GROMACS .gro file of N, CA and C in nm:
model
  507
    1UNK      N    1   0.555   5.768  -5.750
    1UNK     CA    2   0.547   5.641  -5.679
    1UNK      C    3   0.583   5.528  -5.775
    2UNK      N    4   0.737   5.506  -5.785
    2UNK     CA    5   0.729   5.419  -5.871
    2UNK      C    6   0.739   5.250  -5.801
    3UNK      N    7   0.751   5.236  -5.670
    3UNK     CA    8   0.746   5.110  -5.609
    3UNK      C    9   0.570   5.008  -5.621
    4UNK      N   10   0.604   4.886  -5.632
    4UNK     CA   11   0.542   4.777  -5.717
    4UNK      C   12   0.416   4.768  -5.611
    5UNK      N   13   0.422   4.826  -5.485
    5UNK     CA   14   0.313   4.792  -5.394
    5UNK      C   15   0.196   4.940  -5.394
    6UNK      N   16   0.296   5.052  -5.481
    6UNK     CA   17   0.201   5.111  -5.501
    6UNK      C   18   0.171   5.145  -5.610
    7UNK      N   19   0.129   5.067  -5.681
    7UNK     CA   20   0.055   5.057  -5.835
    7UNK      C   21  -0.077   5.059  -5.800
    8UNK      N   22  -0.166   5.037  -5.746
    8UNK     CA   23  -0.289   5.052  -5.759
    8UNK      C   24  -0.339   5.228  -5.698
    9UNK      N   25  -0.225   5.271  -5.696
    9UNK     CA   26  -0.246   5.432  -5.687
    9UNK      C   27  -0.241   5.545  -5.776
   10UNK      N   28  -0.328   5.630  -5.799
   10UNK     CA   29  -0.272   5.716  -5.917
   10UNK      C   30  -0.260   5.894  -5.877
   11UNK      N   31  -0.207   5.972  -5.931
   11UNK     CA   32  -0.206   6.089  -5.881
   11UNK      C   33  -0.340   6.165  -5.857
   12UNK      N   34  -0.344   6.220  -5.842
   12UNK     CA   35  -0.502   6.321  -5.791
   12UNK      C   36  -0.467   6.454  -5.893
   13UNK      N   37  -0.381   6.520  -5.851
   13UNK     CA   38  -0.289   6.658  -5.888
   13UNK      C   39  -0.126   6.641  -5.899
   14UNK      N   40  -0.131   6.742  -5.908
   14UNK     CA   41   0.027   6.764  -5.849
   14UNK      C   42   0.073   6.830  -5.738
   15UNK      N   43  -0.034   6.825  -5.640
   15UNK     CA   44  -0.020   6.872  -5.502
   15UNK      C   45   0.055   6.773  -5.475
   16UNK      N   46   0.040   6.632  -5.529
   16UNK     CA   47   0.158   6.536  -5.430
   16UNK      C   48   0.068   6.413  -5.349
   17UNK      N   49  -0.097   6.403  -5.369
   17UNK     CA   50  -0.182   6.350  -5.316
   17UNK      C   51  -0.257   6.273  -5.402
   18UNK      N   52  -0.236   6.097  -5.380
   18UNK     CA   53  -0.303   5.990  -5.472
   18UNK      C   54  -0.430   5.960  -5.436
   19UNK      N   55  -0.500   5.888  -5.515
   19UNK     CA   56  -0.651   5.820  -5.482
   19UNK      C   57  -0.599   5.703  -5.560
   20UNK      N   58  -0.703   5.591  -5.490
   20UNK     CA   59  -0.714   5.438  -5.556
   20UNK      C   60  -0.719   5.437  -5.747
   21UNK      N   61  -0.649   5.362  -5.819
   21UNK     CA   62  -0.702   5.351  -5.925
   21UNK      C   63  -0.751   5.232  -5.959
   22UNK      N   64  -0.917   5.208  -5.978
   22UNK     CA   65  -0.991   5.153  -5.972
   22UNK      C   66  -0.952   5.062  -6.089
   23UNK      N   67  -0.965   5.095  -6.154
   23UNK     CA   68  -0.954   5.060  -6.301
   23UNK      C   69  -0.832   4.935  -6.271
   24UNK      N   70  -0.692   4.963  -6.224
   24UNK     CA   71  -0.569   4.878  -6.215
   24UNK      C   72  -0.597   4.790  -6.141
   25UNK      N   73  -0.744   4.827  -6.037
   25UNK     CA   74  -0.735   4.667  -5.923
   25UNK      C   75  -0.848   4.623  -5.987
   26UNK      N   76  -0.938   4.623  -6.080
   26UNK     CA   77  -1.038   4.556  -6.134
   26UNK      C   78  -0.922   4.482  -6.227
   27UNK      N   79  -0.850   4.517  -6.311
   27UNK     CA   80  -0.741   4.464  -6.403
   27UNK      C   81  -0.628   4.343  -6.366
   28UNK      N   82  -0.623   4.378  -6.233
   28UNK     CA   83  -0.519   4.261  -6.136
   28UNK      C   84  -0.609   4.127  -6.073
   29UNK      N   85  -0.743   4.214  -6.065
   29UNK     CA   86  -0.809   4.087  -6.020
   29UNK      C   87  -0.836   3.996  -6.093
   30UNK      N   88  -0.817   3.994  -6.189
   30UNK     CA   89  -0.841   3.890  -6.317
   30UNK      C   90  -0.704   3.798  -6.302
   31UNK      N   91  -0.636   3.839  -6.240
   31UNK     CA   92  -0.501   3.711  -6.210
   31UNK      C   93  -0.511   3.673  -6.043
   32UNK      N   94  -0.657   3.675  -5.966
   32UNK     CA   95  -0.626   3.653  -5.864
   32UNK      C   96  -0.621   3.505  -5.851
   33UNK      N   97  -0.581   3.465  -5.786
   33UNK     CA   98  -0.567   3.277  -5.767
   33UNK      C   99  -0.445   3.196  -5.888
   34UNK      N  100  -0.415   3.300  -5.976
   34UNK     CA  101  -0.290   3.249  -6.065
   34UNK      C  102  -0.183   3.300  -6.019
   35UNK      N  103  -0.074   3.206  -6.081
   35UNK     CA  104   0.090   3.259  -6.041
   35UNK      C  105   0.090   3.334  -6.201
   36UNK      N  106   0.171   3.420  -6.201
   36UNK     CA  107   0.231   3.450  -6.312
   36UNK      C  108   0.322   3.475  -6.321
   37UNK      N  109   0.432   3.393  -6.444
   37UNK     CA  110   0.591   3.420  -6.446
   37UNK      C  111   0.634   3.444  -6.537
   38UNK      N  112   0.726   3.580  -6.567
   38UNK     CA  113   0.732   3.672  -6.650
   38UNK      C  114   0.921   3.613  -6.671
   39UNK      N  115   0.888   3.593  -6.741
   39UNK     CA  116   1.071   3.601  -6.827
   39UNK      C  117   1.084   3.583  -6.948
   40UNK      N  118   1.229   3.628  -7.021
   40UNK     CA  119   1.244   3.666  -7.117
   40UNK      C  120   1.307   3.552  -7.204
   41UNK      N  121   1.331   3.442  -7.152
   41UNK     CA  122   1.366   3.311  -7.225
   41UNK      C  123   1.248   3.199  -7.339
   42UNK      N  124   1.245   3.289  -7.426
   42UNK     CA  125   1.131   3.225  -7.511
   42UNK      C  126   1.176   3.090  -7.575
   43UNK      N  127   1.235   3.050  -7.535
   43UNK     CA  128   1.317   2.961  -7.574
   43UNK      C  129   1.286   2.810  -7.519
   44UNK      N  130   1.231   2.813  -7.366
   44UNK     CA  131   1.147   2.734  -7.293
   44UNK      C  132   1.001   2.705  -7.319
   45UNK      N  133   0.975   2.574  -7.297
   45UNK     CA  134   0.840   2.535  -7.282
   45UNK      C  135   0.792   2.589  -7.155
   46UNK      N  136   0.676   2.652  -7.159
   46UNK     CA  137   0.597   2.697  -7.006
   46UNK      C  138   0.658   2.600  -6.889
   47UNK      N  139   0.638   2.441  -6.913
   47UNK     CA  140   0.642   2.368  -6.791
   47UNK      C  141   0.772   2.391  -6.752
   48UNK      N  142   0.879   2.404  -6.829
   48UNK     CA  143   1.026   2.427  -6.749
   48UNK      C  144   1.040   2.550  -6.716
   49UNK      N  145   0.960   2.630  -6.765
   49UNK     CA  146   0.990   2.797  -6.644
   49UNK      C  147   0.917   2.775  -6.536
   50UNK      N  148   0.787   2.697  -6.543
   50UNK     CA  149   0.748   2.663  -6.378
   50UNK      C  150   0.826   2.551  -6.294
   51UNK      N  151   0.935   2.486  -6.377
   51UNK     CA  152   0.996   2.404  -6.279
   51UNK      C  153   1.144   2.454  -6.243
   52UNK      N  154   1.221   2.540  -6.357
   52UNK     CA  155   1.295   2.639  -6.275
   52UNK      C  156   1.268   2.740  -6.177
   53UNK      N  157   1.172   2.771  -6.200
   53UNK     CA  158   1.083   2.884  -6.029
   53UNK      C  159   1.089   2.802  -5.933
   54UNK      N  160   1.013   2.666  -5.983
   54UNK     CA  161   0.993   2.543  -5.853
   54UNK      C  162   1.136   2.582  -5.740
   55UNK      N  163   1.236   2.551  -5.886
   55UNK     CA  164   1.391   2.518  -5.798
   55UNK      C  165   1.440   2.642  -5.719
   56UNK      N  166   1.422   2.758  -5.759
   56UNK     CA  167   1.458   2.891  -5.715
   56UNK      C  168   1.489   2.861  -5.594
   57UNK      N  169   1.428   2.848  -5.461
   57UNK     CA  170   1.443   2.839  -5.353
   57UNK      C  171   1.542   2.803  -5.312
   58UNK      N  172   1.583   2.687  -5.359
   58UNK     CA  173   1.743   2.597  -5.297
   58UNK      C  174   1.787   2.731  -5.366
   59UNK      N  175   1.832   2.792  -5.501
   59UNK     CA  176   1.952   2.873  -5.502
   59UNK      C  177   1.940   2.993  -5.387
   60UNK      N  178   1.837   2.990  -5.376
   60UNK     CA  179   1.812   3.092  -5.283
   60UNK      C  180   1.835   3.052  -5.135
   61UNK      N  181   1.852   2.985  -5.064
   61UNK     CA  182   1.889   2.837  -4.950
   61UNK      C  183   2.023   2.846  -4.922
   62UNK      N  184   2.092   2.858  -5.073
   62UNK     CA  185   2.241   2.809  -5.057
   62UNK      C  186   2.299   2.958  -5.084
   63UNK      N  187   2.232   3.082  -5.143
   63UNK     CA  188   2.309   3.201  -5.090
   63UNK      C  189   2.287   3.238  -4.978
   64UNK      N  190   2.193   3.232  -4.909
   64UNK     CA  191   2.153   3.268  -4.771
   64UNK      C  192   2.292   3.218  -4.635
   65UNK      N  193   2.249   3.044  -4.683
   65UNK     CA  194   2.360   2.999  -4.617
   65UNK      C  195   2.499   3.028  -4.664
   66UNK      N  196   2.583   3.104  -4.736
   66UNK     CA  197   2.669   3.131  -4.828
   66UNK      C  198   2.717   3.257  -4.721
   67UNK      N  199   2.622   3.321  -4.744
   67UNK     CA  200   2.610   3.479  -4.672
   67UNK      C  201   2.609   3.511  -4.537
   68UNK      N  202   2.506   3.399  -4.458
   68UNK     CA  203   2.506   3.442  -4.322
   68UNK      C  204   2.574   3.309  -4.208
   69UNK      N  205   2.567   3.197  -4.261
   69UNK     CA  206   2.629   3.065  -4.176
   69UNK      C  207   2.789   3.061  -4.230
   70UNK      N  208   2.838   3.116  -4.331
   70UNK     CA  209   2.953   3.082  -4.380
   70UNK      C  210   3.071   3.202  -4.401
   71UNK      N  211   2.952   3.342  -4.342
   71UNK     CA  212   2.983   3.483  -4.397
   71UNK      C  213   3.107   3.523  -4.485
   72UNK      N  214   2.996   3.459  -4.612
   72UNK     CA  215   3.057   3.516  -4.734
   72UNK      C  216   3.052   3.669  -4.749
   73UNK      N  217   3.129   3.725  -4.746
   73UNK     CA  218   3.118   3.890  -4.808
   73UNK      C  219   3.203   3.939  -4.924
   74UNK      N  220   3.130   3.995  -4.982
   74UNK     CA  221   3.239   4.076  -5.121
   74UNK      C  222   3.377   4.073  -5.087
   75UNK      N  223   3.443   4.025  -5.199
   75UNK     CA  224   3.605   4.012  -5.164
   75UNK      C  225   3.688   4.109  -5.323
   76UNK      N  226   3.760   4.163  -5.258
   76UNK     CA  227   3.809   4.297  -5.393
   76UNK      C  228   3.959   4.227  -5.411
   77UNK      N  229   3.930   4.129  -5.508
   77UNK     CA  230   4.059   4.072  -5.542
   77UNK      C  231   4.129   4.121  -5.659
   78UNK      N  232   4.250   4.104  -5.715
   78UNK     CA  233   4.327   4.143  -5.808
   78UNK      C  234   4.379   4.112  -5.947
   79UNK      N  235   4.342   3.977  -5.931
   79UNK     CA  236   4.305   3.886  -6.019
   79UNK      C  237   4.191   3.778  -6.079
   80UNK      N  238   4.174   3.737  -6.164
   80UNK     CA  239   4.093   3.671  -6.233
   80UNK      C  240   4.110   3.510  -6.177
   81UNK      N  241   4.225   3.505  -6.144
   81UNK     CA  242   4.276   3.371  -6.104
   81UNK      C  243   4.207   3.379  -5.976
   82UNK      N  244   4.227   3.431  -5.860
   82UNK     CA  245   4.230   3.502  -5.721
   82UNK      C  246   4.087   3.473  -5.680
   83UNK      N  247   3.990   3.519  -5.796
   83UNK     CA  248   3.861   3.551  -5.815
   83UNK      C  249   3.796   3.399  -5.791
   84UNK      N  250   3.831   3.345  -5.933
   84UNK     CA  251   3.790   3.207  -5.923
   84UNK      C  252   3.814   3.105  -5.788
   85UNK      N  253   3.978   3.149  -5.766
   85UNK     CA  254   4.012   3.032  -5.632
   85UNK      C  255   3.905   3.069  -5.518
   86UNK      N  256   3.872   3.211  -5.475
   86UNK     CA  257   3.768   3.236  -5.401
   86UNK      C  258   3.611   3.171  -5.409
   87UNK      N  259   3.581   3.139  -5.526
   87UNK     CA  260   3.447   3.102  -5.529
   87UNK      C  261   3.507   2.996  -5.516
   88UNK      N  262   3.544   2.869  -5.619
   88UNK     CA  263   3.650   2.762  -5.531
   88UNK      C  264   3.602   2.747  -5.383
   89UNK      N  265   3.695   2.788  -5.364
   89UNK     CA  266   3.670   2.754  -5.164
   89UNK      C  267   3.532   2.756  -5.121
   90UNK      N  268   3.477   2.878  -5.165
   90UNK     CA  269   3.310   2.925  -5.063
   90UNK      C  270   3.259   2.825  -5.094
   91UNK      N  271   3.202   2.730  -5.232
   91UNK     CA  272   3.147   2.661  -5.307
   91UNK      C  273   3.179   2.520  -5.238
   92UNK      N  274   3.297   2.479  -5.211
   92UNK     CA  275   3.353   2.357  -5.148
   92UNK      C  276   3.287   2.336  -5.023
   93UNK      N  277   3.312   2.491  -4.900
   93UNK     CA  278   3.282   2.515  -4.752
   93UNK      C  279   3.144   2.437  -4.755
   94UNK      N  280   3.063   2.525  -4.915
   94UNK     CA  281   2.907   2.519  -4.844
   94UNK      C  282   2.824   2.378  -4.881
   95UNK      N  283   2.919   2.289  -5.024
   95UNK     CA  284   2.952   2.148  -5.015
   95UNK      C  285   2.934   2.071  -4.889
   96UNK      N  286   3.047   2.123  -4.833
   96UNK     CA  287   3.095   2.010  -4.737
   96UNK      C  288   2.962   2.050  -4.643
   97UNK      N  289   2.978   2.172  -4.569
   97UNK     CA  290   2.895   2.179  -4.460
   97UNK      C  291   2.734   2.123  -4.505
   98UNK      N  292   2.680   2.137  -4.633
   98UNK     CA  293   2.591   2.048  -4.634
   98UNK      C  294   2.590   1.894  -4.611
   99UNK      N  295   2.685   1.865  -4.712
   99UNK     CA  296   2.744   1.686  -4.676
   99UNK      C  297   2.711   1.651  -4.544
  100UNK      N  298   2.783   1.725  -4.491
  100UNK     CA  299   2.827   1.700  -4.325
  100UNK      C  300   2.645   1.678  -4.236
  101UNK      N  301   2.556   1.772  -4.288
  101UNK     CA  302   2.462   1.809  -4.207
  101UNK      C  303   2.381   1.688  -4.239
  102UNK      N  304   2.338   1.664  -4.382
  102UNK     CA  305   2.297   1.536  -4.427
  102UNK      C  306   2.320   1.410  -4.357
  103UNK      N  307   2.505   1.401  -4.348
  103UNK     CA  308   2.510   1.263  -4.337
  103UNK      C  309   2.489   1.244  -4.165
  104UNK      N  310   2.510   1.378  -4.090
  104UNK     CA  311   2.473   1.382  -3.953
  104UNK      C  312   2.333   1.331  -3.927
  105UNK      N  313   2.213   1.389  -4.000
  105UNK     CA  314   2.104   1.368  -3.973
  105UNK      C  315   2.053   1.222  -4.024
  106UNK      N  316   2.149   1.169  -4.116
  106UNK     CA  317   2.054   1.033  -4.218
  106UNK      C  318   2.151   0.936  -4.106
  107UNK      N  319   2.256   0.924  -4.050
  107UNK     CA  320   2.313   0.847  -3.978
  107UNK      C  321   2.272   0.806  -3.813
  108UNK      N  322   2.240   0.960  -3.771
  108UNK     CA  323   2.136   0.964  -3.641
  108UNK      C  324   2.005   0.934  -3.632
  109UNK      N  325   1.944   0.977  -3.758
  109UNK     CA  326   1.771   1.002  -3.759
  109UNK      C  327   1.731   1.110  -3.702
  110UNK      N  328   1.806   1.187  -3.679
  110UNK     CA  329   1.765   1.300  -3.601
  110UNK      C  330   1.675   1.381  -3.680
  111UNK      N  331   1.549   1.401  -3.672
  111UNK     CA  332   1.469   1.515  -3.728
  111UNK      C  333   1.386   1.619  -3.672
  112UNK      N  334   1.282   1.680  -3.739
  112UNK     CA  335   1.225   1.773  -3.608
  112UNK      C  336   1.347   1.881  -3.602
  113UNK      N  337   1.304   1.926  -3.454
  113UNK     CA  338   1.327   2.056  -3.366
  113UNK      C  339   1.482   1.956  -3.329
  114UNK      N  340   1.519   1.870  -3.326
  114UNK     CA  341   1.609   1.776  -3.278
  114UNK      C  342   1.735   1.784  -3.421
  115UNK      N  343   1.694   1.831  -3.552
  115UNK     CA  344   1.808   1.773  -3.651
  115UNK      C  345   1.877   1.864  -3.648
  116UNK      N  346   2.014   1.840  -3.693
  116UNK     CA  347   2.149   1.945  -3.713
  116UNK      C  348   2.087   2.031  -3.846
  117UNK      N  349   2.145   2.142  -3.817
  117UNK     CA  350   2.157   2.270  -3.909
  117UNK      C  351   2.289   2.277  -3.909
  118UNK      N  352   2.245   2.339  -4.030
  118UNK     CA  353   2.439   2.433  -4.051
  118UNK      C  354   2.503   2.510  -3.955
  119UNK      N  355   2.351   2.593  -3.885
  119UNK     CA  356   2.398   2.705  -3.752
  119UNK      C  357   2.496   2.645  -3.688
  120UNK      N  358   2.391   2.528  -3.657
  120UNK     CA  359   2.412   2.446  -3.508
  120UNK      C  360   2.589   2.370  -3.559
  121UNK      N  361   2.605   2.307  -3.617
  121UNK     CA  362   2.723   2.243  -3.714
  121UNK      C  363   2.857   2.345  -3.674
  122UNK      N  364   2.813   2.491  -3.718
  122UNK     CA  365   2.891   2.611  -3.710
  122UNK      C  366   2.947   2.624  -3.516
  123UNK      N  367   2.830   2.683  -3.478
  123UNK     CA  368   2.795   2.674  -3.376
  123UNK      C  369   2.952   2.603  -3.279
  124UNK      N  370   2.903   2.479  -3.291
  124UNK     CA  371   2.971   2.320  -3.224
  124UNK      C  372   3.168   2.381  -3.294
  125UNK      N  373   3.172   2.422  -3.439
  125UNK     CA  374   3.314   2.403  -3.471
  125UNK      C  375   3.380   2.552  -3.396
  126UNK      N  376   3.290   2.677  -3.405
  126UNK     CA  377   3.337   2.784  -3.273
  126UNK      C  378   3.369   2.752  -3.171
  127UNK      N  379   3.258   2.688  -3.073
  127UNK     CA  380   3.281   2.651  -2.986
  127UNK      C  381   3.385   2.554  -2.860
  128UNK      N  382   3.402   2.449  -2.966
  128UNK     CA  383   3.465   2.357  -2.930
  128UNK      C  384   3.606   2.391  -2.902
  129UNK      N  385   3.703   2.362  -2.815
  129UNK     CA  386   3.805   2.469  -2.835
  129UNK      C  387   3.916   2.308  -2.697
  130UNK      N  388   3.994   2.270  -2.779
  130UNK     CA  389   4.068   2.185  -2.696
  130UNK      C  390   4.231   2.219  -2.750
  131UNK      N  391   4.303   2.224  -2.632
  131UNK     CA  392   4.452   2.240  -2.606
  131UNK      C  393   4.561   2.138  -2.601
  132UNK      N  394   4.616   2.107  -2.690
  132UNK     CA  395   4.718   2.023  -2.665
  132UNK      C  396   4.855   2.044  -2.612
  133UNK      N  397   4.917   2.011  -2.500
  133UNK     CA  398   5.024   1.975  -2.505
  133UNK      C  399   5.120   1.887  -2.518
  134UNK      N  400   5.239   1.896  -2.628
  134UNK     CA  401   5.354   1.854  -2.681
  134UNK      C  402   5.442   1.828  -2.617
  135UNK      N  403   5.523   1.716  -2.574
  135UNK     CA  404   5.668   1.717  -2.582
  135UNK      C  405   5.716   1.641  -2.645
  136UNK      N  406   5.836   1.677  -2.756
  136UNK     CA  407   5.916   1.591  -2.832
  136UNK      C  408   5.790   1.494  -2.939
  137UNK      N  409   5.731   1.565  -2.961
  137UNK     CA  410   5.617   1.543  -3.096
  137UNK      C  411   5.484   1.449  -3.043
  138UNK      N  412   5.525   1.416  -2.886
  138UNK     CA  413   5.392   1.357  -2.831
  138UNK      C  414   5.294   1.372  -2.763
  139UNK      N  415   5.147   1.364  -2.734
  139UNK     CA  416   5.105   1.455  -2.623
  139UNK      C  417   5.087   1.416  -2.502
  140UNK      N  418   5.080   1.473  -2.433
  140UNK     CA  419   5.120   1.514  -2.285
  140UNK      C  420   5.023   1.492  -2.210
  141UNK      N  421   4.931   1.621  -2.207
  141UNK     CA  422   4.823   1.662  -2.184
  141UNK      C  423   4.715   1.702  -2.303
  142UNK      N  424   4.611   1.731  -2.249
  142UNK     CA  425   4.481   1.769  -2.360
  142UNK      C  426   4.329   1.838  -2.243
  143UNK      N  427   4.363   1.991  -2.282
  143UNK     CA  428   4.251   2.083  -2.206
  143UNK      C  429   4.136   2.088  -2.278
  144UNK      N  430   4.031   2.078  -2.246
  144UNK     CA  431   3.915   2.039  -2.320
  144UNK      C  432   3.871   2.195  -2.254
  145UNK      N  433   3.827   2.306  -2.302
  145UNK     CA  434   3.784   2.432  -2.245
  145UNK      C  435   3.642   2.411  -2.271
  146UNK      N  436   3.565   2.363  -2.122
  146UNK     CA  437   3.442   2.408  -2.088
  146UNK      C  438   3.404   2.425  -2.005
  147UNK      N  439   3.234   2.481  -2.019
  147UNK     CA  440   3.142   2.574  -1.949
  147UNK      C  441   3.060   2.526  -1.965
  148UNK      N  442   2.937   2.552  -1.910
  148UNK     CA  443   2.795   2.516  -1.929
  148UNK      C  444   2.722   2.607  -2.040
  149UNK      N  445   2.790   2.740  -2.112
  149UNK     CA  446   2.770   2.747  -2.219
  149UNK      C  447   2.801   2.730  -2.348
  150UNK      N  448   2.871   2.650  -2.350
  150UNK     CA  449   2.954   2.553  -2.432
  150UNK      C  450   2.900   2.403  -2.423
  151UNK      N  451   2.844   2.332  -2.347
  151UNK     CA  452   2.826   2.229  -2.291
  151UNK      C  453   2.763   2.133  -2.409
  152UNK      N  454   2.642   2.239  -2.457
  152UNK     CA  455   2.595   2.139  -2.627
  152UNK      C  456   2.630   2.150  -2.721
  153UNK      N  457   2.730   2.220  -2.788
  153UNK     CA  458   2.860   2.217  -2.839
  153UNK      C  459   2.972   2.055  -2.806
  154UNK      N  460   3.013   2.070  -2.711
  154UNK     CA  461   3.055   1.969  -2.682
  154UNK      C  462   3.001   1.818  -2.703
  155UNK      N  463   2.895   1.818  -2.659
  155UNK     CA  464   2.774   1.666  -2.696
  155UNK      C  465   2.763   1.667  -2.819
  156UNK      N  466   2.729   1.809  -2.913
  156UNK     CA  467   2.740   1.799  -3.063
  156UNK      C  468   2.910   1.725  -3.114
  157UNK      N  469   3.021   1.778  -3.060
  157UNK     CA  470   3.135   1.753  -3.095
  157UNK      C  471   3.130   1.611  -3.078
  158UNK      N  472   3.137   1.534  -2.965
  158UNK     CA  473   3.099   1.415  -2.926
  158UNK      C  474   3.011   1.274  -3.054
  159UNK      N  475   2.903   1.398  -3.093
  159UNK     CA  476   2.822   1.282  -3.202
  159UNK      C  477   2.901   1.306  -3.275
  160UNK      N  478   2.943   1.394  -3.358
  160UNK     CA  479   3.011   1.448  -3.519
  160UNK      C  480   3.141   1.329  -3.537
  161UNK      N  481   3.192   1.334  -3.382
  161UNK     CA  482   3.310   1.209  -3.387
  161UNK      C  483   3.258   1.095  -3.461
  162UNK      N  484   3.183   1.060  -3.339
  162UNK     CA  485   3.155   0.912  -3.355
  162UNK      C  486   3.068   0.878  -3.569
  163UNK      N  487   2.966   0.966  -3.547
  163UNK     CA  488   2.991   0.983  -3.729
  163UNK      C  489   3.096   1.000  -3.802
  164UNK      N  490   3.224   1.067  -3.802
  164UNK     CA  491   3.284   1.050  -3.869
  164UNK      C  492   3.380   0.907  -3.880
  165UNK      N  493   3.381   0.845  -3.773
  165UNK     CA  494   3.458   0.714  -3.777
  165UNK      C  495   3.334   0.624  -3.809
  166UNK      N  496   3.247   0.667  -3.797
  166UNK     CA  497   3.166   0.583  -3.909
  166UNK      C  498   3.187   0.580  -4.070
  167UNK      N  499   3.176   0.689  -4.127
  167UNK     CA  500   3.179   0.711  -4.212
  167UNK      C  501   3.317   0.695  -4.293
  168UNK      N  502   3.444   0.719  -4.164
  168UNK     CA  503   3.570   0.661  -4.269
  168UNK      C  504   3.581   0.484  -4.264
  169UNK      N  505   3.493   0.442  -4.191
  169UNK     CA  506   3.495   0.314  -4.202
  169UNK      C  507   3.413   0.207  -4.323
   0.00000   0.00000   0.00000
């Protein structure tokens, strides 16, 4: 049993059958109510390894969103150059789409169950789906493709406008 949740177990025999080891949870309880953070950078004062842990989360925030709002996945490139331009881009996407969500919410006030996410952000740029037609480089017509499941998508598309001509102004 070498997994971390079962440490307070120890073998009996070698039939394959554990009992509690007393001894390891009298030993753990002496850190109950403390954090303890184990790394190998002796190089730090205590207070900055508890304020890099502090930060952990955002890196952890921004691979999440990296991974599942932006679906980053392993890319088997050929070059070193290739490599870099890839992080490049992902790094920019997850830039902007934060930018974007920020300046959506600090420009509206929107907070709560009510503020933009990245989902929702994502969401609205799938969704949204308008057709132009051209003649001789001008347009014509313009199909706006909706549904009623599309519909808050659209109202999202609607605010994102009007913020952005705020914002280039």
């Amino acid at each position: 049993m070498g997994n971390k949740k079962y440490k307070f177990f120890k073998p009996v025999d070698k039939s394959g059958f554990y009992e509690l080891d007393n001894e390891k949870i009298l030993q753990d309880e002496k850190f109950d109510g403390y954090y303890v953070y184990e790394t190998n950078r002796l190089d730090l004062h205590p207070d900055q390894i508890v304020d890099l842990y502090a930060k952990q989360w955002k890196v952890e925030e921004n691979f999440r969103s990296l991974k599942s709002n932006l679906s980053l996945r392993p890319m088997y490139l050929s070059t070193w150059k290739h490599i870099i331009g890839y992080i490049c881009i992902c790094f920019l996407s997850l830039v902007l789409l934060k930018f974007l969500v920020f300046k959506i919410n600090d420009l509206t006030g929107l907070s709560g169950k009510d503020k933009f996410t990245e989902y929702r952000l994502i969401e609205m740029i799938k969704n949204v789906i308008s057709i132009e037609e051209k003649f001789n480089g001008k347009t014509i017509k313009t199909f706006n493709l909706k549904d009623t499941s599309v519909e808050e998508s659209w109202n999202d598309y609607q605010l994102v406008q009007k913020i952005l001509e705020k914002i280039q102004k």
